[in-house]
mmCIF file with all atom_site columns, C-alpha atoms in Angstrom:
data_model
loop_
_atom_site.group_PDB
_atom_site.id
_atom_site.type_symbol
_atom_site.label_atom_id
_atom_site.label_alt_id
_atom_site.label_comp_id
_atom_site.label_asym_id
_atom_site.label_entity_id
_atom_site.label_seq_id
_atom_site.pdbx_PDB_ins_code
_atom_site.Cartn_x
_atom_site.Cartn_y
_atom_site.Cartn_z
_atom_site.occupancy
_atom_site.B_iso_or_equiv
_atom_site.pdbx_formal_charge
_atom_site.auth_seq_id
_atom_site.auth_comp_id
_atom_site.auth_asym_id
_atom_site.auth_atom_id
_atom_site.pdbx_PDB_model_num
ATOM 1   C CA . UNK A 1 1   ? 0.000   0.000   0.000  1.00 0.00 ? 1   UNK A CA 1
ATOM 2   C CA . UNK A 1 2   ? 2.664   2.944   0.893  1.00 0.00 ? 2   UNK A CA 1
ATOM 3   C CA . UNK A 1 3   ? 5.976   0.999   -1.161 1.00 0.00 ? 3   UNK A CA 1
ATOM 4   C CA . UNK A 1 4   ? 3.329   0.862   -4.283 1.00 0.00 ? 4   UNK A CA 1
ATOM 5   C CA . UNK A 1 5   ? 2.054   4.988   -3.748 1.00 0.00 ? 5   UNK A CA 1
ATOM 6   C CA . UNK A 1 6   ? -1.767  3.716   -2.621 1.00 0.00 ? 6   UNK A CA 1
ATOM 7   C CA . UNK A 1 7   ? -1.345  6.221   0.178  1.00 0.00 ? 7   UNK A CA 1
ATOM 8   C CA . UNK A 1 8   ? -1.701  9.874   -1.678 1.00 0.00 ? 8   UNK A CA 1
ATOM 9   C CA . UNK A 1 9   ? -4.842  8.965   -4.267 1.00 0.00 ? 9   UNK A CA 1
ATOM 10  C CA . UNK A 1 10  ? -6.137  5.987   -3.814 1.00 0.00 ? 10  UNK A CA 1
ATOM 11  C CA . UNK A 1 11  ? -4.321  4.835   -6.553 1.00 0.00 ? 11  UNK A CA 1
ATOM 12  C CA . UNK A 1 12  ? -1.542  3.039   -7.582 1.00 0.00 ? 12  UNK A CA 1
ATOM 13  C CA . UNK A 1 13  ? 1.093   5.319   -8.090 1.00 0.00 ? 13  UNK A CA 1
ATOM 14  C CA . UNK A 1 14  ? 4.585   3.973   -7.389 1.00 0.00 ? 14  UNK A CA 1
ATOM 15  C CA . UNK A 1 15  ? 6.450   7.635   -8.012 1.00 0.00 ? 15  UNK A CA 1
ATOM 16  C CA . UNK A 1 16  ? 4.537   8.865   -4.864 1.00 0.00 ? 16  UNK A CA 1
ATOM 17  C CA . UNK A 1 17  ? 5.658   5.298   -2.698 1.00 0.00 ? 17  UNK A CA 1
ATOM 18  C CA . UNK A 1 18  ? 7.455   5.740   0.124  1.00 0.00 ? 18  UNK A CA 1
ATOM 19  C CA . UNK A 1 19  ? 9.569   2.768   2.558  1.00 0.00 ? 19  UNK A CA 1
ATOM 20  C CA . UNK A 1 20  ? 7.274   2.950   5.716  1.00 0.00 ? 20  UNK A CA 1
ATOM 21  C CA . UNK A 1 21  ? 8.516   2.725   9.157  1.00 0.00 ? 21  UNK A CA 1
ATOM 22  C CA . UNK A 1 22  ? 7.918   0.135   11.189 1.00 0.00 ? 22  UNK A CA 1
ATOM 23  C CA . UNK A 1 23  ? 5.917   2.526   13.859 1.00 0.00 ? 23  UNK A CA 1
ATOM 24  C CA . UNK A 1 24  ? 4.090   3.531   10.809 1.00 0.00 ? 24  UNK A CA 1
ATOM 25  C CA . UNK A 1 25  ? 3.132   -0.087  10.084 1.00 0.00 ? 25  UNK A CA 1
ATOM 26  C CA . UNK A 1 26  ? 2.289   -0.634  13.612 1.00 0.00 ? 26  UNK A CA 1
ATOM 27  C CA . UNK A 1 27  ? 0.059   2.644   14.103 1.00 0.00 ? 27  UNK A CA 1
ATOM 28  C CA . UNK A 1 28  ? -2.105  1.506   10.951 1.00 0.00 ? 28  UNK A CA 1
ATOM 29  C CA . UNK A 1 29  ? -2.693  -1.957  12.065 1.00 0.00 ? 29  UNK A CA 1
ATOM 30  C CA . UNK A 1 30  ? -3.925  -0.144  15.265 1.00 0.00 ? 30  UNK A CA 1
ATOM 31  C CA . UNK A 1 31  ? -5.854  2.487   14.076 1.00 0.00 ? 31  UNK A CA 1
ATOM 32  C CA . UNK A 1 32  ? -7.625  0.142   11.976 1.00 0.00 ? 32  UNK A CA 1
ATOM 33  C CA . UNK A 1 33  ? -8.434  -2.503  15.405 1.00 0.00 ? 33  UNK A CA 1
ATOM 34  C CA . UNK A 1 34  ? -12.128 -3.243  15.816 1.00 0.00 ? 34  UNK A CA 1
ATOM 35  C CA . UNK A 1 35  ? -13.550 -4.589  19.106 1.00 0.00 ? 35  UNK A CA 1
ATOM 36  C CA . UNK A 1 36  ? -13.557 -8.610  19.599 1.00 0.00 ? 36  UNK A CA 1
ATOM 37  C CA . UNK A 1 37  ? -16.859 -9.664  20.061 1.00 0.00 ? 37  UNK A CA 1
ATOM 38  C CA . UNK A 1 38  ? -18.198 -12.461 22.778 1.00 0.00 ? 38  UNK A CA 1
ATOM 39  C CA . UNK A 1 39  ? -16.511 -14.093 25.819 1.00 0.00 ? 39  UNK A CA 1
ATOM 40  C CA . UNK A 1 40  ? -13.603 -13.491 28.104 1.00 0.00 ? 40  UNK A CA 1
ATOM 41  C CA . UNK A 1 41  ? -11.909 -16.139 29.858 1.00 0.00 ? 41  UNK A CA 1
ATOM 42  C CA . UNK A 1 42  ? -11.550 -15.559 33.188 1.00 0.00 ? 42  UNK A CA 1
ATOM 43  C CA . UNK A 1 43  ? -10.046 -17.088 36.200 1.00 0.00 ? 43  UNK A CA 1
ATOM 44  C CA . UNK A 1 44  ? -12.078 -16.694 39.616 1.00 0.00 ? 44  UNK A CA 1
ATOM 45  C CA . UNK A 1 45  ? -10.840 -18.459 42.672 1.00 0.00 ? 45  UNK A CA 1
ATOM 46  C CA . UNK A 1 46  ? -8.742  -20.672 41.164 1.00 0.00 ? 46  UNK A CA 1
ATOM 47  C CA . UNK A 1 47  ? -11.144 -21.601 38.614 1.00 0.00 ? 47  UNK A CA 1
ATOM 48  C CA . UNK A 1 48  ? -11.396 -20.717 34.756 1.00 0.00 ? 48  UNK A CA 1
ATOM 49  C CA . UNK A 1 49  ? -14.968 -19.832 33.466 1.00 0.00 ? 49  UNK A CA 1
ATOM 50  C CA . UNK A 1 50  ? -15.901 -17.064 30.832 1.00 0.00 ? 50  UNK A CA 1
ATOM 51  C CA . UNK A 1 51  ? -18.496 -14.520 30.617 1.00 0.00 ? 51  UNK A CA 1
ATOM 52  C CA . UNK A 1 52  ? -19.413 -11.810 27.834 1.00 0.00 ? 52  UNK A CA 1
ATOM 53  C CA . UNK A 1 53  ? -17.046 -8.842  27.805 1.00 0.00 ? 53  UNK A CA 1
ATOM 54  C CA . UNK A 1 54  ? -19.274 -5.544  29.108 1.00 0.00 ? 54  UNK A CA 1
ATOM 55  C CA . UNK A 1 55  ? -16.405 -3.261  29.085 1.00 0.00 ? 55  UNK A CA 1
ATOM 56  C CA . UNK A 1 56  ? -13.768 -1.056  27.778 1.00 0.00 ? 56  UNK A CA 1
ATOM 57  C CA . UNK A 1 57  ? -11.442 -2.755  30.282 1.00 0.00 ? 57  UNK A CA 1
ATOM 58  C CA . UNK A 1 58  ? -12.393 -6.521  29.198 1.00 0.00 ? 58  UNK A CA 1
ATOM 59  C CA . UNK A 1 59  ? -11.499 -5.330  25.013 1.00 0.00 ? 59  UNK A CA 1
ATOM 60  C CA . UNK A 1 60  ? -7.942  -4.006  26.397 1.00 0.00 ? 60  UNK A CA 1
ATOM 61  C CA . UNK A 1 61  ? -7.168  -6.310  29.267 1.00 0.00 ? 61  UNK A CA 1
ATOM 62  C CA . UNK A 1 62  ? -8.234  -9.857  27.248 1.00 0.00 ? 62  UNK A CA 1
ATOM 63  C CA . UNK A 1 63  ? -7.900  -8.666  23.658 1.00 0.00 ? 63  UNK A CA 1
ATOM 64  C CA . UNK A 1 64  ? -5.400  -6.211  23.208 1.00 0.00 ? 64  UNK A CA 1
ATOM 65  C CA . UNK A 1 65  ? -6.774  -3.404  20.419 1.00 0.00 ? 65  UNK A CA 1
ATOM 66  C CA . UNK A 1 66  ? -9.049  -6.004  18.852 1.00 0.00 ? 66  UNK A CA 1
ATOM 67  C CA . UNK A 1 67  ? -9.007  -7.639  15.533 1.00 0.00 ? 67  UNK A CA 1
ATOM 68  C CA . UNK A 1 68  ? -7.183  -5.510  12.710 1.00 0.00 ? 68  UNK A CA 1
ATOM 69  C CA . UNK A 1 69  ? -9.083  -4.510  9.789  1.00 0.00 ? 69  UNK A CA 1
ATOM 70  C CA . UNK A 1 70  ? -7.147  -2.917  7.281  1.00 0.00 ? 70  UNK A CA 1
ATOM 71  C CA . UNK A 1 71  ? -10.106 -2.076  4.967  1.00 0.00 ? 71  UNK A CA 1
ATOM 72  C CA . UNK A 1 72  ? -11.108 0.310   7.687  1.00 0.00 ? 72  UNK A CA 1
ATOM 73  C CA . UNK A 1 73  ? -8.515  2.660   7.886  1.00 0.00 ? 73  UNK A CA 1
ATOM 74  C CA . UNK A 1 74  ? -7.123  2.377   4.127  1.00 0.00 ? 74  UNK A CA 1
ATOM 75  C CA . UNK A 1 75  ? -8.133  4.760   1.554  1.00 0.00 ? 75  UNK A CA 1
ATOM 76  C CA . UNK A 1 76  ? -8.492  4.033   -2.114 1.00 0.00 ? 76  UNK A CA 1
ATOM 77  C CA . UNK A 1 77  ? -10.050 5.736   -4.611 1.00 0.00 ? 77  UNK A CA 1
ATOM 78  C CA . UNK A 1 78  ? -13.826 6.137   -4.714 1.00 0.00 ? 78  UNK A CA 1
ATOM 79  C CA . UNK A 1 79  ? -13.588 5.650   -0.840 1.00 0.00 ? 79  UNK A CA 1
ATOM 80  C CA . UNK A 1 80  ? -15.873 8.385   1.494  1.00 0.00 ? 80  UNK A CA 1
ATOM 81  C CA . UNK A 1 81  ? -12.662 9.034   2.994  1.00 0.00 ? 81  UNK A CA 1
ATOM 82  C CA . UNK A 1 82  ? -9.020  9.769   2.786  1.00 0.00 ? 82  UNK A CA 1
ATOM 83  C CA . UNK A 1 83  ? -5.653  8.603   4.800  1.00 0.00 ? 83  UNK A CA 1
ATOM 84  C CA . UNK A 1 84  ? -3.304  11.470  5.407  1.00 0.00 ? 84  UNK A CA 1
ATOM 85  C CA . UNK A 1 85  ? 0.505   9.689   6.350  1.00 0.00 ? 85  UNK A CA 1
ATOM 86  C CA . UNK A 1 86  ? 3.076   11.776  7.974  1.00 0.00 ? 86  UNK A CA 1
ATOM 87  C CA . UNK A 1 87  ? 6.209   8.970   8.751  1.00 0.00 ? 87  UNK A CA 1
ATOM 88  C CA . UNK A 1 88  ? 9.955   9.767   9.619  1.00 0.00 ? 88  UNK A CA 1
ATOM 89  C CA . UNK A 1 89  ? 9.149   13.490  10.392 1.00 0.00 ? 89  UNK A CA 1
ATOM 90  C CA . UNK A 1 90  ? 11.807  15.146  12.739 1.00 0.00 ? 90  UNK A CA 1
ATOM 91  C CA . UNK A 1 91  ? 10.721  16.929  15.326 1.00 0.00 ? 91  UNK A CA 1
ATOM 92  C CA . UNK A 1 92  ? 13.266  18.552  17.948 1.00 0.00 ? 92  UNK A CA 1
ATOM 93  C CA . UNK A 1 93  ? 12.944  18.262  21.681 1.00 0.00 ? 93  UNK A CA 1
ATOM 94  C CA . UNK A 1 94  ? 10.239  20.509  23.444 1.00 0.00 ? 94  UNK A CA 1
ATOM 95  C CA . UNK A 1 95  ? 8.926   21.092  19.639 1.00 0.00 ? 95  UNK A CA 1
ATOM 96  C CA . UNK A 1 96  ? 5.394   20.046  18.219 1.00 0.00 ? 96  UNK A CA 1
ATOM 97  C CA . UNK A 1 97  ? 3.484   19.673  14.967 1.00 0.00 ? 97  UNK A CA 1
ATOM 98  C CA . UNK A 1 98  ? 0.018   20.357  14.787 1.00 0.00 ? 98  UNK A CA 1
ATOM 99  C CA . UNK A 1 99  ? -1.917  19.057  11.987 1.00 0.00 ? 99  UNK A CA 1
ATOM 100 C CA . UNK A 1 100 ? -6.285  20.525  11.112 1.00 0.00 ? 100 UNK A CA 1
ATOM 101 C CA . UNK A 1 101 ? -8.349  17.707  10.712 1.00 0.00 ? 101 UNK A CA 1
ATOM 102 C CA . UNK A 1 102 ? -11.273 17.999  8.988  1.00 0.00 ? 102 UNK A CA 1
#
């Protein structure tokens, strides 16, 4: 998707692809995390039973971010909405970079 340009357009467009970082790989397979559905396994006095997940807490304690879903989060064209990627930028101690999302 970013080596072959998919990132910019929605197309394939190799002159706009770009080597991503691995914390760029790693922040779109989280970004694009939906919440696991069903039971927990749980141990309570010794003893291992499971029950639905009712919370916040359950989806981060038992299953992490969730399952990844990459057609969520990645734009191509025709899509109601666009990725914007900002990877490898610099920025110097005490320094920030403030981006308007729309």
């Amino acid at each position: 998707y970013y080596t072959e340009g998919w990132h910019v357009n929605g197309v394939k467009d190799v002159s706009n692809g770009i080597t991503p970082s691995s914390a760029l790989l790693k922040a779109t397979a989280i970004a694009s995390t939906i919440p696991v559905r069903g039971n927990v396994s749980v141990v309570i006095g010794g003893q291992r039973t499971y029950r639905p997940v009712t919370s916040s807490a359950d989806y981060v304690y038992h299953t992490g971010f969730g399952h990844v879903r990459l057609a969520s989060i990645l734009s191509f064209a025709g899509d109601s909405f666009k990725i914007h990627v900002v990877d490898k930028k610099n920025i110097s101690s005490g320094g920030s970079q403030c981006y308007r999302v729309s």
